[in-house]
Short mmCIF file of C-alpha atoms in Angstrom, two decimals:
data_model
loop_
_atom_site.label_atom_id
_atom_site.label_comp_id
_atom_site.label_asym_id
_atom_site.label_seq_id
_atom_site.Cartn_x
_atom_site.Cartn_y
_atom_site.Cartn_z
CA UNK A 162 25.68 -11.43 3.90
CA UNK A 163 22.92 -9.05 4.24
CA UNK A 164 19.95 -8.24 2.15
CA UNK A 165 21.88 -5.17 0.65
CA UNK A 166 24.48 -7.40 -0.59
CA UNK A 167 22.04 -10.26 -1.92
CA UNK A 168 20.14 -8.28 -4.54
CA UNK A 169 21.27 -8.51 -7.92
CA UNK A 170 22.35 -5.58 -9.82
CA UNK A 171 19.36 -5.48 -12.05
CA UNK A 172 16.32 -5.40 -9.36
CA UNK A 173 12.68 -4.17 -9.77
CA UNK A 174 10.91 -4.36 -6.23
CA UNK A 175 7.38 -4.76 -7.97
CA UNK A 176 8.39 -7.56 -9.84
CA UNK A 177 10.09 -9.24 -6.81
CA UNK A 178 6.81 -8.79 -4.82
CA UNK A 179 4.29 -9.28 -7.20
CA UNK A 180 5.74 -12.16 -9.18
CA UNK A 181 7.37 -13.81 -6.18
CA UNK A 182 4.42 -14.88 -4.50
CA UNK A 183 2.94 -16.74 -7.63
CA UNK A 184 6.38 -18.48 -7.79
CA UNK A 185 5.96 -19.60 -4.25
CA UNK A 186 2.63 -21.09 -4.95
CA UNK A 187 0.36 -18.26 -3.47
CA UNK A 188 -1.32 -17.37 -6.36
CA UNK A 189 -4.98 -18.27 -4.85
CA UNK A 190 -4.10 -17.09 -1.28
CA UNK A 191 -6.00 -13.78 -0.31
CA UNK A 192 -3.91 -10.95 -0.69
CA UNK A 193 -6.47 -8.07 0.02
CA UNK A 194 -9.79 -7.47 1.75
CA UNK A 195 -11.56 -4.40 0.59
CA UNK A 196 -15.33 -3.83 1.62
CA UNK A 197 -17.08 -6.58 -0.09
CA UNK A 198 -14.17 -7.46 -2.29
CA UNK A 199 -11.43 -9.95 -1.96
CA UNK A 200 -8.57 -10.30 -4.13
CA UNK A 201 -5.88 -13.22 -4.56
CA UNK A 202 -2.43 -12.91 -5.47
CA UNK A 203 -3.06 -13.95 -8.91
CA UNK A 204 -5.87 -11.06 -9.31
CA UNK A 205 -3.56 -8.56 -7.68
CA UNK A 206 -0.94 -9.48 -10.39
CA UNK A 207 -3.15 -9.28 -13.20
CA UNK A 208 -4.23 -5.75 -12.24
CA UNK A 209 -0.84 -4.61 -11.44
CA UNK A 210 0.21 -5.51 -15.08
CA UNK A 211 -2.93 -4.19 -16.51
CA UNK A 212 -2.23 -0.74 -14.72
CA UNK A 213 1.47 -0.81 -16.06
CA UNK A 214 0.08 -1.27 -19.46
CA UNK A 215 -2.39 1.71 -19.22
CA UNK A 216 0.16 4.09 -17.56
CA UNK A 217 2.82 3.24 -20.33
CA UNK A 218 0.23 3.87 -22.94
CA UNK A 219 -0.18 7.37 -21.45
CA UNK A 220 3.37 8.00 -21.76
CA UNK A 221 4.56 7.18 -18.12
CA UNK A 222 8.34 6.78 -18.46
CA UNK A 223 11.22 5.45 -16.06
CA UNK A 224 11.88 8.01 -13.39
CA UNK A 225 8.73 10.10 -14.11
CA UNK A 226 6.76 10.92 -10.97
CA UNK A 227 2.90 9.75 -10.68
CA UNK A 228 0.97 10.91 -8.04
CA UNK A 229 -1.71 8.95 -6.39
CA UNK A 230 -4.39 10.94 -4.32
CA UNK A 231 -6.84 8.13 -3.09
CA UNK A 232 -7.92 6.54 0.08
CA UNK A 233 -6.51 2.97 0.63
CA UNK A 234 -7.95 0.94 -1.90
CA UNK A 235 -7.06 -1.92 -4.58
CA UNK A 236 -6.81 0.79 -7.02
CA UNK A 237 -3.91 2.28 -5.01
CA UNK A 238 -2.30 -0.92 -4.70
CA UNK A 239 -2.60 -1.59 -8.53
CA UNK A 240 -1.48 1.92 -9.55
CA UNK A 241 1.54 2.05 -6.92
CA UNK A 242 3.04 -1.52 -8.00
CA UNK A 243 2.27 -0.80 -11.80
CA UNK A 244 4.56 2.61 -11.83
CA UNK A 245 7.15 0.81 -10.07
CA UNK A 246 6.94 -2.02 -12.57
CA UNK A 247 7.46 0.66 -15.20
CA UNK A 248 10.39 1.98 -13.45
CA UNK A 249 8.39 5.03 -12.78
CA UNK A 250 8.11 6.81 -9.34
CA UNK A 251 4.67 6.67 -7.46
CA UNK A 252 4.27 9.35 -5.13
CA UNK A 253 1.36 8.66 -2.80
CA UNK A 254 -0.41 11.75 -1.29
CA UNK A 255 -2.03 11.94 2.15
CA UNK A 256 -5.95 13.03 1.59
CA UNK A 257 -5.95 14.58 4.74
CA UNK A 258 -3.40 17.26 3.35
CA UNK A 259 -4.55 20.69 2.72
CA UNK A 260 -5.49 21.60 -0.88
CA UNK A 261 -2.64 24.00 -0.77
CA UNK A 262 -0.15 21.37 0.35
CA UNK A 263 -1.58 19.01 -2.33
CA UNK A 264 -1.09 21.51 -5.20
CA UNK A 265 2.47 22.22 -3.56
CA UNK A 266 3.17 18.42 -3.86
CA UNK A 267 2.14 18.09 -7.25
CA UNK A 268 4.45 20.89 -8.41
CA UNK A 269 7.21 20.00 -6.20
CA UNK A 270 7.43 16.27 -7.42
CA UNK A 271 6.80 17.57 -10.95
CA UNK A 272 4.15 14.64 -11.35
CA UNK A 273 3.21 13.60 -14.98
CA UNK A 274 0.05 11.90 -14.22
CA UNK A 275 -2.35 11.94 -11.25
CA UNK A 276 -4.67 9.22 -10.21
CA UNK A 277 -7.46 10.40 -7.81
CA UNK A 278 -11.35 10.57 -7.63
CA UNK A 279 -14.01 12.78 -9.16
CA UNK A 280 -14.55 14.45 -5.62
CA UNK A 281 -10.87 15.33 -5.26
CA UNK A 282 -10.43 16.47 -8.86
CA UNK A 283 -13.16 19.11 -8.40
CA UNK A 284 -11.84 20.30 -5.14
CA UNK A 285 -8.48 20.69 -6.89
CA UNK A 286 -9.63 22.38 -10.09
CA UNK A 287 -8.23 24.07 -11.70
CA UNK A 288 -4.98 22.35 -10.73
CA UNK A 289 -1.86 24.60 -11.15
CA UNK A 290 0.98 22.45 -12.05
CA UNK A 291 2.85 23.05 -15.50
CA UNK A 292 4.08 19.16 -15.12
CA UNK A 293 0.65 17.46 -15.00
CA UNK A 294 -0.27 15.88 -18.37
CA UNK A 295 -3.34 13.60 -17.37
CA UNK A 296 -5.48 12.77 -14.67
CA UNK A 297 -6.95 9.40 -14.24
CA UNK A 298 -9.97 8.84 -12.20
CA UNK A 299 -11.12 5.93 -10.05
CA UNK A 300 -14.81 6.49 -10.53
CA UNK A 301 -16.99 7.37 -13.69
CA UNK A 302 -17.31 6.17 -16.97
CA UNK A 303 -13.85 6.00 -17.96
CA UNK A 304 -12.28 4.75 -14.67
CA UNK A 305 -8.77 3.62 -14.23
CA UNK A 306 -9.70 -0.01 -14.00
CA UNK A 307 -12.04 0.15 -16.84
CA UNK A 308 -9.24 1.79 -18.93
CA UNK A 309 -6.62 -0.57 -17.63
CA UNK A 310 -8.98 -3.62 -18.34
CA UNK A 311 -8.00 -3.10 -22.21
CA UNK A 312 -4.37 -3.97 -21.44
CA UNK A 313 -3.97 -7.64 -20.88
CA UNK A 314 -0.49 -7.94 -22.32
CA UNK A 315 2.21 -8.13 -19.47
CA UNK A 316 4.93 -5.79 -20.38
CA UNK A 317 8.26 -6.55 -18.98
CA UNK A 318 9.46 -5.05 -15.53
CA UNK A 319 11.74 -2.24 -15.96
CA UNK A 320 15.67 -3.28 -15.30
CA UNK A 321 15.80 -1.10 -12.48
CA UNK A 322 18.62 -1.06 -9.98
CA UNK A 323 18.17 -1.68 -6.19
CA UNK A 324 19.65 1.78 -5.63
CA UNK A 325 17.27 3.22 -7.87
CA UNK A 326 14.22 5.28 -6.29
CA UNK A 327 11.25 3.37 -6.27
CA UNK A 328 8.82 5.81 -4.62
CA UNK A 329 8.38 9.08 -2.83
CA UNK A 330 6.64 9.98 0.33
CA UNK A 331 6.14 13.24 1.93
CA UNK A 332 6.22 14.28 5.54
CA UNK A 333 3.21 16.09 7.16
CA UNK A 334 4.79 19.43 7.00
CA UNK A 335 5.33 19.87 10.84
CA UNK A 336 8.04 22.22 10.07
CA UNK A 337 7.26 24.28 6.95
CA UNK A 338 6.15 22.63 3.75
CA UNK A 339 5.97 18.96 3.16
CA UNK A 340 9.27 17.53 2.42
CA UNK A 341 9.78 14.42 -0.18
CA UNK A 342 11.68 11.77 0.99
CA UNK A 343 13.01 9.21 -1.52
CA UNK A 344 12.87 5.46 -1.07
CA UNK A 345 14.96 2.94 -3.23
CA UNK A 346 13.85 -0.17 -4.61
CA UNK A 347 15.88 -2.17 -1.94
CA UNK A 348 14.48 -0.38 0.89
CA UNK A 349 11.25 -2.14 1.05
CA UNK A 350 12.91 -5.78 0.89
CA UNK A 351 15.38 -4.70 3.77
CA UNK A 352 12.17 -3.49 6.00
CA UNK A 353 10.39 -6.43 5.11
CA UNK A 354 12.86 -8.82 5.96
CA UNK A 355 14.37 -7.05 9.01
CA UNK A 356 11.34 -5.61 10.68
CA UNK A 357 8.19 -7.70 8.88
CA UNK A 358 9.67 -11.02 9.50
CA UNK A 359 12.50 -10.85 11.91
CA UNK A 360 10.78 -8.40 14.43
CA UNK A 361 6.88 -9.06 13.90
CA UNK A 362 7.08 -12.54 12.85
CA UNK A 363 4.88 -11.91 9.75
CA UNK A 364 3.72 -15.15 8.06
CA UNK A 365 1.35 -16.33 5.59
CA UNK A 366 -1.51 -16.81 7.71
CA UNK A 367 -1.45 -13.48 9.22
CA UNK A 368 -3.99 -10.70 8.24
CA UNK A 369 -2.85 -7.37 9.14
CA UNK A 370 -5.08 -4.24 9.63
CA UNK A 371 -3.47 -0.85 9.55
CA UNK A 372 -5.15 2.49 10.90
CA UNK A 373 -2.29 4.28 9.32
CA UNK A 374 -2.97 4.93 5.61
CA UNK A 375 -0.62 4.00 3.06
CA UNK A 376 0.67 7.54 2.03
CA UNK A 377 2.56 7.26 5.53
CA UNK A 378 5.60 5.01 5.57
CA UNK A 379 4.14 3.25 8.63
CA UNK A 380 0.93 2.64 6.76
CA UNK A 381 2.58 1.60 3.37
CA UNK A 382 4.68 -1.15 5.11
CA UNK A 383 1.80 -2.45 7.20
CA UNK A 384 -0.82 -2.84 4.34
CA UNK A 385 1.23 -3.31 1.21
CA UNK A 386 4.68 -4.82 1.17
CA UNK A 387 5.33 -6.41 4.39
CA UNK A 388 2.26 -8.59 4.20
CA UNK A 389 3.06 -9.16 0.51
CA UNK A 390 6.69 -10.30 1.41
CA UNK A 391 5.08 -13.32 3.46
CA UNK A 392 2.14 -13.66 1.22
CA UNK A 393 -0.28 -12.92 4.08
CA UNK A 394 -3.53 -10.79 3.57
CA UNK A 395 -4.01 -7.14 4.47
CA UNK A 396 -7.35 -5.27 5.02
CA UNK A 397 -7.76 -1.73 3.10
CA UNK A 398 -10.23 0.18 4.85
CA UNK A 399 -11.13 4.02 5.13
CA UNK A 400 -12.31 3.50 8.91
CA UNK A 401 -11.37 6.62 11.11
CA UNK A 402 -13.44 6.24 14.41
CA UNK A 403 -13.34 3.52 16.94
CA UNK A 404 -16.82 2.15 16.30
CA UNK A 405 -15.61 1.76 12.74
CA UNK A 406 -12.57 0.30 13.73
CA UNK A 407 -13.90 -2.33 16.00
CA UNK A 408 -16.72 -3.31 13.22
CA UNK A 409 -13.79 -3.93 10.80
CA UNK A 410 -11.81 -6.07 13.33
CA UNK A 411 -15.11 -8.07 14.39
CA UNK A 412 -15.91 -8.49 10.18
CA UNK A 413 -12.35 -9.37 9.06
CA UNK A 414 -10.70 -11.18 12.25
CA UNK A 415 -7.02 -9.63 11.78
CA UNK A 416 -4.28 -11.08 13.50
CA UNK A 417 -1.90 -7.94 13.46
CA UNK A 418 -3.40 -4.63 14.46
CA UNK A 419 -1.13 -1.54 13.56
CA UNK A 420 -2.41 1.61 15.09
CA UNK A 421 -1.22 4.70 16.93
CA UNK A 422 -1.74 5.46 20.56
CA UNK A 423 -4.69 7.78 19.94
CA UNK A 424 -6.40 4.65 18.16
CA UNK A 425 -6.09 2.51 21.26
CA UNK A 426 -7.26 5.25 23.69
CA UNK A 427 -10.34 5.72 21.43
CA UNK A 428 -11.07 1.86 21.50
CA UNK A 429 -10.67 1.81 25.41
CA UNK A 430 -12.80 4.79 25.55
CA UNK A 431 -16.05 3.05 23.98
CA UNK A 432 -15.33 -0.28 25.41
CA UNK A 433 -18.59 -0.06 27.64
CA UNK A 434 -20.83 0.40 24.70
CA UNK A 435 -18.90 -1.33 21.90
CA UNK A 436 -16.44 -3.69 23.26
CA UNK A 437 -13.77 -4.98 21.19
CA UNK A 438 -13.38 -8.74 20.60
CA UNK A 439 -9.63 -9.03 20.33
CA UNK A 440 -9.34 -12.95 20.43
CA UNK A 441 -7.85 -13.07 16.79
CA UNK A 442 -5.16 -10.60 17.47
CA UNK A 443 -1.98 -11.93 18.23
CA UNK A 444 -0.29 -8.45 17.98
CA UNK A 445 -1.07 -5.00 18.37
CA UNK A 446 1.71 -2.63 17.29
CA UNK A 447 1.99 1.22 18.18
CA UNK A 448 3.90 3.97 16.48
CA UNK A 449 4.24 7.64 15.61
CA UNK A 450 3.62 9.22 19.23
CA UNK A 451 4.44 8.11 22.54
CA UNK A 452 2.42 5.14 23.78
CA UNK A 453 1.15 5.81 27.59
#
């Protein structure tokens, strides 16, 4: 019997991952590293439930799309899982997209709420989308985290189906406009089991570091749900050059590095002036383009 057949008829993947680690006794294990912050699985669970409460209060309903335009950060994680908890559909948007493509995605997915930063809000102003009802910001006086903190009461997870859409991801638009790909609740479980565990051998003592960001399918698995499937830790970083990546590896000591060929080439190119101590890395993974 495969993972498709094992899942119950009522299945919410946010509850599966978020509460699953608490039930396994992983509550005090580290789930996320971000700059000077460390989040345990219990803290992540509390923040996700608070985010779900805020989004519900703002009228986000089952199957509504919820756009996330953020760098990889804890707020991204809490909002993503909080929306799925409600049965809503988060739509991560790559911050490297053009303003035109971001406007297009917001309209195409008919996002009801957008979570972003003050800087991005100013760049996008005025946002031309007749569907958008609310914009939440991660910085400023009434930040997303501040507003969510007033919703400590845990809502029950939506009784979704394994075959129900969990999130959308948009392609890079290499052949015309970006195209939205729909991912189901069961999809993350199958990927985590068949690739994360069976192929990569992920385990609870791993620390993953992904250069690919979470709006990409590659980055979302690397940083978000594959580590969570085994109770491992994930490093969230905005590093985008070889020197910062090397500094992150030396600082956080990851065991698995997820990157693309260009990243590995850039690390090798600076080895004379910034040599990499790769002693903690047990696995380096490459994707997205041919590896020379």
